[in-house]
Short mmCIF file of C-alpha atoms and ligand atoms in Angstrom, two decimals:
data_model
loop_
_atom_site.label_atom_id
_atom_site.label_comp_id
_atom_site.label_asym_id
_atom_site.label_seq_id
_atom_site.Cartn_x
_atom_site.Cartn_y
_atom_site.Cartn_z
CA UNK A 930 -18.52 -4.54 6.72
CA UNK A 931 -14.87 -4.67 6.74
CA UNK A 932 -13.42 -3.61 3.03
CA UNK A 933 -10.15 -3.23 1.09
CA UNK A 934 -9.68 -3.18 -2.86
CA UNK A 935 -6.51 -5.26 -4.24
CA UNK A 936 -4.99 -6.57 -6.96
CA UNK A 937 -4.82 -10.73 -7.05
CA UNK A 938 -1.79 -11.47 -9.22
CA UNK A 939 -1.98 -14.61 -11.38
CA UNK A 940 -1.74 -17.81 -10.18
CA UNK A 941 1.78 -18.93 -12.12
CA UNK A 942 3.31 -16.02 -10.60
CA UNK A 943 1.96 -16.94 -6.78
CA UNK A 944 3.48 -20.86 -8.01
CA UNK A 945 6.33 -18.86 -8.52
CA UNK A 946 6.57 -17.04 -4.69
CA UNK A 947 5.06 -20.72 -3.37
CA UNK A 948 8.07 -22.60 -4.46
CA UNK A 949 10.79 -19.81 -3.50
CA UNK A 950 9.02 -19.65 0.56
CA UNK A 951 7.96 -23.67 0.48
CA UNK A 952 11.70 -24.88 2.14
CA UNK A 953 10.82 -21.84 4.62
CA UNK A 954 7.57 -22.26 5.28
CA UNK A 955 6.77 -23.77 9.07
CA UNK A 956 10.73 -23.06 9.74
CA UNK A 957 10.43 -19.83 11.52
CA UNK A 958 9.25 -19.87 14.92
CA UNK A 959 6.69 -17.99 15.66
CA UNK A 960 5.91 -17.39 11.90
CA UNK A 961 2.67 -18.32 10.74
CA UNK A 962 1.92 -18.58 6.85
CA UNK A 963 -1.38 -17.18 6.03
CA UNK A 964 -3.29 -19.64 3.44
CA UNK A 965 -1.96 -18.77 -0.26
CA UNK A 966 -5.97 -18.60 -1.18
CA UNK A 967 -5.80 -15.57 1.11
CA UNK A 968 -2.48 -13.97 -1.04
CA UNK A 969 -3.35 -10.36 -2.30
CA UNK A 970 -1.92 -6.81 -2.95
CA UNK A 971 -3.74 -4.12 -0.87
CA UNK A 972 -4.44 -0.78 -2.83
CA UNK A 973 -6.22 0.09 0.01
CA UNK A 974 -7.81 -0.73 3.01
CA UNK A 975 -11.25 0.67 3.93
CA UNK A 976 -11.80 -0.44 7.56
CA UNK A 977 -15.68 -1.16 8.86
CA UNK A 978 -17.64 0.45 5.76
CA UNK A 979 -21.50 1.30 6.34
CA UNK A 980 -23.31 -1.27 4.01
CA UNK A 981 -24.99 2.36 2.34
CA UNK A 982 -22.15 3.11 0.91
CA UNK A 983 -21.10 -0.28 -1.15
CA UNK A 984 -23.40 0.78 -4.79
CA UNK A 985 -21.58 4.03 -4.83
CA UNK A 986 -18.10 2.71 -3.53
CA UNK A 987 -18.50 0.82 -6.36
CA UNK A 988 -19.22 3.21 -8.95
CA UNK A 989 -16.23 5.19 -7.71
CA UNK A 990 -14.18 2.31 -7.75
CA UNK A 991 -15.23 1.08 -11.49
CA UNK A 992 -14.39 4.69 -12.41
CA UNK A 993 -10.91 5.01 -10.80
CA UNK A 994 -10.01 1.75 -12.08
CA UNK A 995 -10.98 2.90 -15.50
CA UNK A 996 -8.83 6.04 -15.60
CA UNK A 997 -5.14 3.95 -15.16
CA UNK A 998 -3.91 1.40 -17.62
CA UNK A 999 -3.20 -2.37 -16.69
CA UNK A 1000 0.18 -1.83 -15.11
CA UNK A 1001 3.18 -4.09 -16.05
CA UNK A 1002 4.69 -5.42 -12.79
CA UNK A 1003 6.86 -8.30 -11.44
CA UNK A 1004 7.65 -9.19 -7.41
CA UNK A 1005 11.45 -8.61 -6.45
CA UNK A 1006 12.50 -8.70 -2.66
CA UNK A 1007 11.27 -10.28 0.76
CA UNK A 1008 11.33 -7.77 3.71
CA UNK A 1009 9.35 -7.03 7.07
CA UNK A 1010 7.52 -5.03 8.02
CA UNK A 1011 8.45 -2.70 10.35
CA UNK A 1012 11.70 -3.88 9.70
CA UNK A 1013 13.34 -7.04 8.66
CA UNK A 1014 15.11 -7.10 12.48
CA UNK A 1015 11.80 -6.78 14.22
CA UNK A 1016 8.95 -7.83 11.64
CA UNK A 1017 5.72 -8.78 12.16
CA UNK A 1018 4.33 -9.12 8.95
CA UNK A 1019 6.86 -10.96 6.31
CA UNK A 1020 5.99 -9.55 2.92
CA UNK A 1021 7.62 -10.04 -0.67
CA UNK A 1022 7.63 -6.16 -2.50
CA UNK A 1023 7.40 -4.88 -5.91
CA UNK A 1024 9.94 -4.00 -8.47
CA UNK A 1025 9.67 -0.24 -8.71
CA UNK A 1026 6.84 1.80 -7.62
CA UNK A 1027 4.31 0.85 -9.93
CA UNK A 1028 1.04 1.92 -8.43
CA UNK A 1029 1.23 3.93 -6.42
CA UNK A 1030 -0.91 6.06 -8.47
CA UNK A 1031 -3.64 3.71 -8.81
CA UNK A 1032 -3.15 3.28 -5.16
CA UNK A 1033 -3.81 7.04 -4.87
CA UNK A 1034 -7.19 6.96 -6.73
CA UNK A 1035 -8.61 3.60 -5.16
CA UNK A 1036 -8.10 5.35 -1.55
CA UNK A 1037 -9.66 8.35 -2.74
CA UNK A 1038 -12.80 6.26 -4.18
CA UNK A 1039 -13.13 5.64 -0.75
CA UNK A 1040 -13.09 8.71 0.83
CA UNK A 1041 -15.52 10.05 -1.44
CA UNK A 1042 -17.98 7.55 -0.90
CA UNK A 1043 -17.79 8.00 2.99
CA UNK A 1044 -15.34 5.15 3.73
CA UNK A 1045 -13.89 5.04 7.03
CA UNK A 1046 -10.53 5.36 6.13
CA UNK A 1047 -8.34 3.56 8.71
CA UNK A 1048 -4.77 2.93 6.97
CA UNK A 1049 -2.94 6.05 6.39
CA UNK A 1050 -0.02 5.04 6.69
CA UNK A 1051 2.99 5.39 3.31
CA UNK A 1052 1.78 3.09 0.70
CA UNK A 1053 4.31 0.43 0.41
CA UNK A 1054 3.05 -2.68 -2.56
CA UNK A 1055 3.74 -5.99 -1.00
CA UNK A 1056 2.27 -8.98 -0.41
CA UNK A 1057 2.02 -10.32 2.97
CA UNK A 1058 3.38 -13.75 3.13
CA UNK A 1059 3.94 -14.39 6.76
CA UNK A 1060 3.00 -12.97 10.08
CA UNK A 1061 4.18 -13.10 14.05
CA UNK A 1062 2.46 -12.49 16.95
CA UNK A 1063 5.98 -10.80 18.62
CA UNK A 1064 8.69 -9.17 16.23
CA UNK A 1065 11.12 -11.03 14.74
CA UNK A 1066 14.37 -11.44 13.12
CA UNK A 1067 13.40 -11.97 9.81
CA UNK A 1068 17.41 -11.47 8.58
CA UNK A 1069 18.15 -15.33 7.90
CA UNK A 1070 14.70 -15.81 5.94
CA UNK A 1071 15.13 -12.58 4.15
CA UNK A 1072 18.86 -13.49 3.13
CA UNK A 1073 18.20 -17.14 2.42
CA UNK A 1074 15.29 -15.80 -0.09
CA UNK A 1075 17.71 -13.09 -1.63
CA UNK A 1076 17.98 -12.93 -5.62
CA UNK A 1077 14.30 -14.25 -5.96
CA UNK A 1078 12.99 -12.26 -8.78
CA UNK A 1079 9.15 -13.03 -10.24
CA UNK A 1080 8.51 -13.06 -13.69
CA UNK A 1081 6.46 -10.00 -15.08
CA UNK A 1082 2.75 -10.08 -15.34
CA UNK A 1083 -0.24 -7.53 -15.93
CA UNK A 1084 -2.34 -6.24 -13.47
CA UNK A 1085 -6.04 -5.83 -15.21
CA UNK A 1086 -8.49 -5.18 -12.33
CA UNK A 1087 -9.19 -3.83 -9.03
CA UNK A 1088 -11.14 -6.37 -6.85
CA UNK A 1089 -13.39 -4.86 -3.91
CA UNK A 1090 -12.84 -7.43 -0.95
CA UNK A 1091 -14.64 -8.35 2.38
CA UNK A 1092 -13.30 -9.55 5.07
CA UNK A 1093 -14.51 -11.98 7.37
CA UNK A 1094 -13.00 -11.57 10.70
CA UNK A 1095 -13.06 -14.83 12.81
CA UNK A 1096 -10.73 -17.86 14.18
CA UNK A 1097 -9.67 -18.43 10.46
CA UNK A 1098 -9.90 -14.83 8.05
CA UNK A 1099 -11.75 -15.30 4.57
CA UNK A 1100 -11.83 -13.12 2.05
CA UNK A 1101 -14.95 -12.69 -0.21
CA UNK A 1102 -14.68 -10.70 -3.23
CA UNK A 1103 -17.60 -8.49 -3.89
CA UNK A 1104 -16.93 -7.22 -7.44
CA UNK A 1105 -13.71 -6.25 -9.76
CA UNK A 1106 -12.96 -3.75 -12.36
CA UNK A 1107 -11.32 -3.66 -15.37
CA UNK A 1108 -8.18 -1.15 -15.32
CA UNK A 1109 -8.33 0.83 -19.00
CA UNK A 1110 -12.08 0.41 -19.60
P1 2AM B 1973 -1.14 -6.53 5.33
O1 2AM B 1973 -1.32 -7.70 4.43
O2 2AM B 1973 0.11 -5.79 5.10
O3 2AM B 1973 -1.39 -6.84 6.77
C1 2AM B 1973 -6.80 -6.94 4.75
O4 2AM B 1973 -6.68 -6.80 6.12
C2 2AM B 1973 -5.65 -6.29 4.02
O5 2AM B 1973 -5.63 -4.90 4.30
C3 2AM B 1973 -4.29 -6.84 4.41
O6 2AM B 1973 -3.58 -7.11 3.24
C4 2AM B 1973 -3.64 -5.74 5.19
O7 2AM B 1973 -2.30 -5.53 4.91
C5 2AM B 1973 -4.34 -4.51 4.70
N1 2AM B 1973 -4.37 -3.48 5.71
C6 2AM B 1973 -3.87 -2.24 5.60
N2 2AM B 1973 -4.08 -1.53 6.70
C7 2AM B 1973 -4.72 -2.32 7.57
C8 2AM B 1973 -5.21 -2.14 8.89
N3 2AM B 1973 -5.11 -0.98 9.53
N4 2AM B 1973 -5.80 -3.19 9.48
C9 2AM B 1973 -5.92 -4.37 8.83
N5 2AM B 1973 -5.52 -4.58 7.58
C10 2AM B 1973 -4.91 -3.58 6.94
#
């Protein structure tokens, strides 16, 4: 099965991103604008897991969760990834770098329970808002969006999610974990 843990910020704070993108939204060619059910921040993603390994992925992840502390966070700036000239994914980021840590020990909860790990590349914290088949230039979007800033809010728990590939993605969450517990 095809796995990645996140964090799911609250739902006034993806009202917040909904309204900033909703004059945008269908305005880009060749942008589409994944469903906001489907909005999340990967920690890490996990790739095509043997179903063996989900109990103790679990355990591991319940346990890395519980060494960090809910982390105090807000969204600032829209980008692209790889670059706001030629993007592919559109993605609003994170003020600071606030979990990268956490990031750290959710990956290696993976790796320990024999996770394929797939996604090695820099962690960056973002959350994709947008994607294109063909890169883009993202630079009107991105500068139209500028001075957005989210209000703060507390990330409490890890989520382990599955993905179901197909015409239409859906995520299904399979468990979360308190951060601090
Ligand atoms: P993205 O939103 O930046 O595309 C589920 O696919 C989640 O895992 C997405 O949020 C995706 O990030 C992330 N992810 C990271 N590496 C991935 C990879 N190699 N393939 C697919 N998704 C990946």
């Amino acid at each position: 099965m095809r796995l990645f843990a996140a964090l799911v910020p609250p739902e006034s704070v993806l009202d917040e991103i909904s309204h900033a993108i909703a004059p945008h939204v269908g305005q880009v060619p060749g942008l589409r604008w994944p469903d906001r059910a489907t909005w999340h921040i990967t920690l890490a993603f996990y790739g095509d897991v043997p179903d063996h390994v989900l109990p103790d992925l679990e355990v591991r992840l319940a346990r890395a969760a519980g060494r960090h502390d809910p982390l105090d966070v807000s969204f600032s700036g829209f980008g692209g990834f790889s670059s706001v000239r030629r993007a592919r994914v559109f993605w609003i980021g994170m003020a600071g770098d606030p979990m990268n840590r956490l990031a750290d020990s959710v990956r290696a909860a993976g790796r320990r329970a024999g996770a394929v790990q797939t996604d090695e590349k820099r962690f960056h914290p973002h959350l994709t808002l947008g994607r294109a088949r063909s890169e883009t230039d993202l630079r009107p979007l991105v500068e139209s969006l500028a001075g957005f800033q989210g209000s703060p809010w507390r990330a409490e728990e890890v989520e382990l999610v599955r993905s179901h590939l197909g015409g239409q993605v859906r995520y299904e969450s399979l468990g979360r974990w308190a951060l601090g517990r």
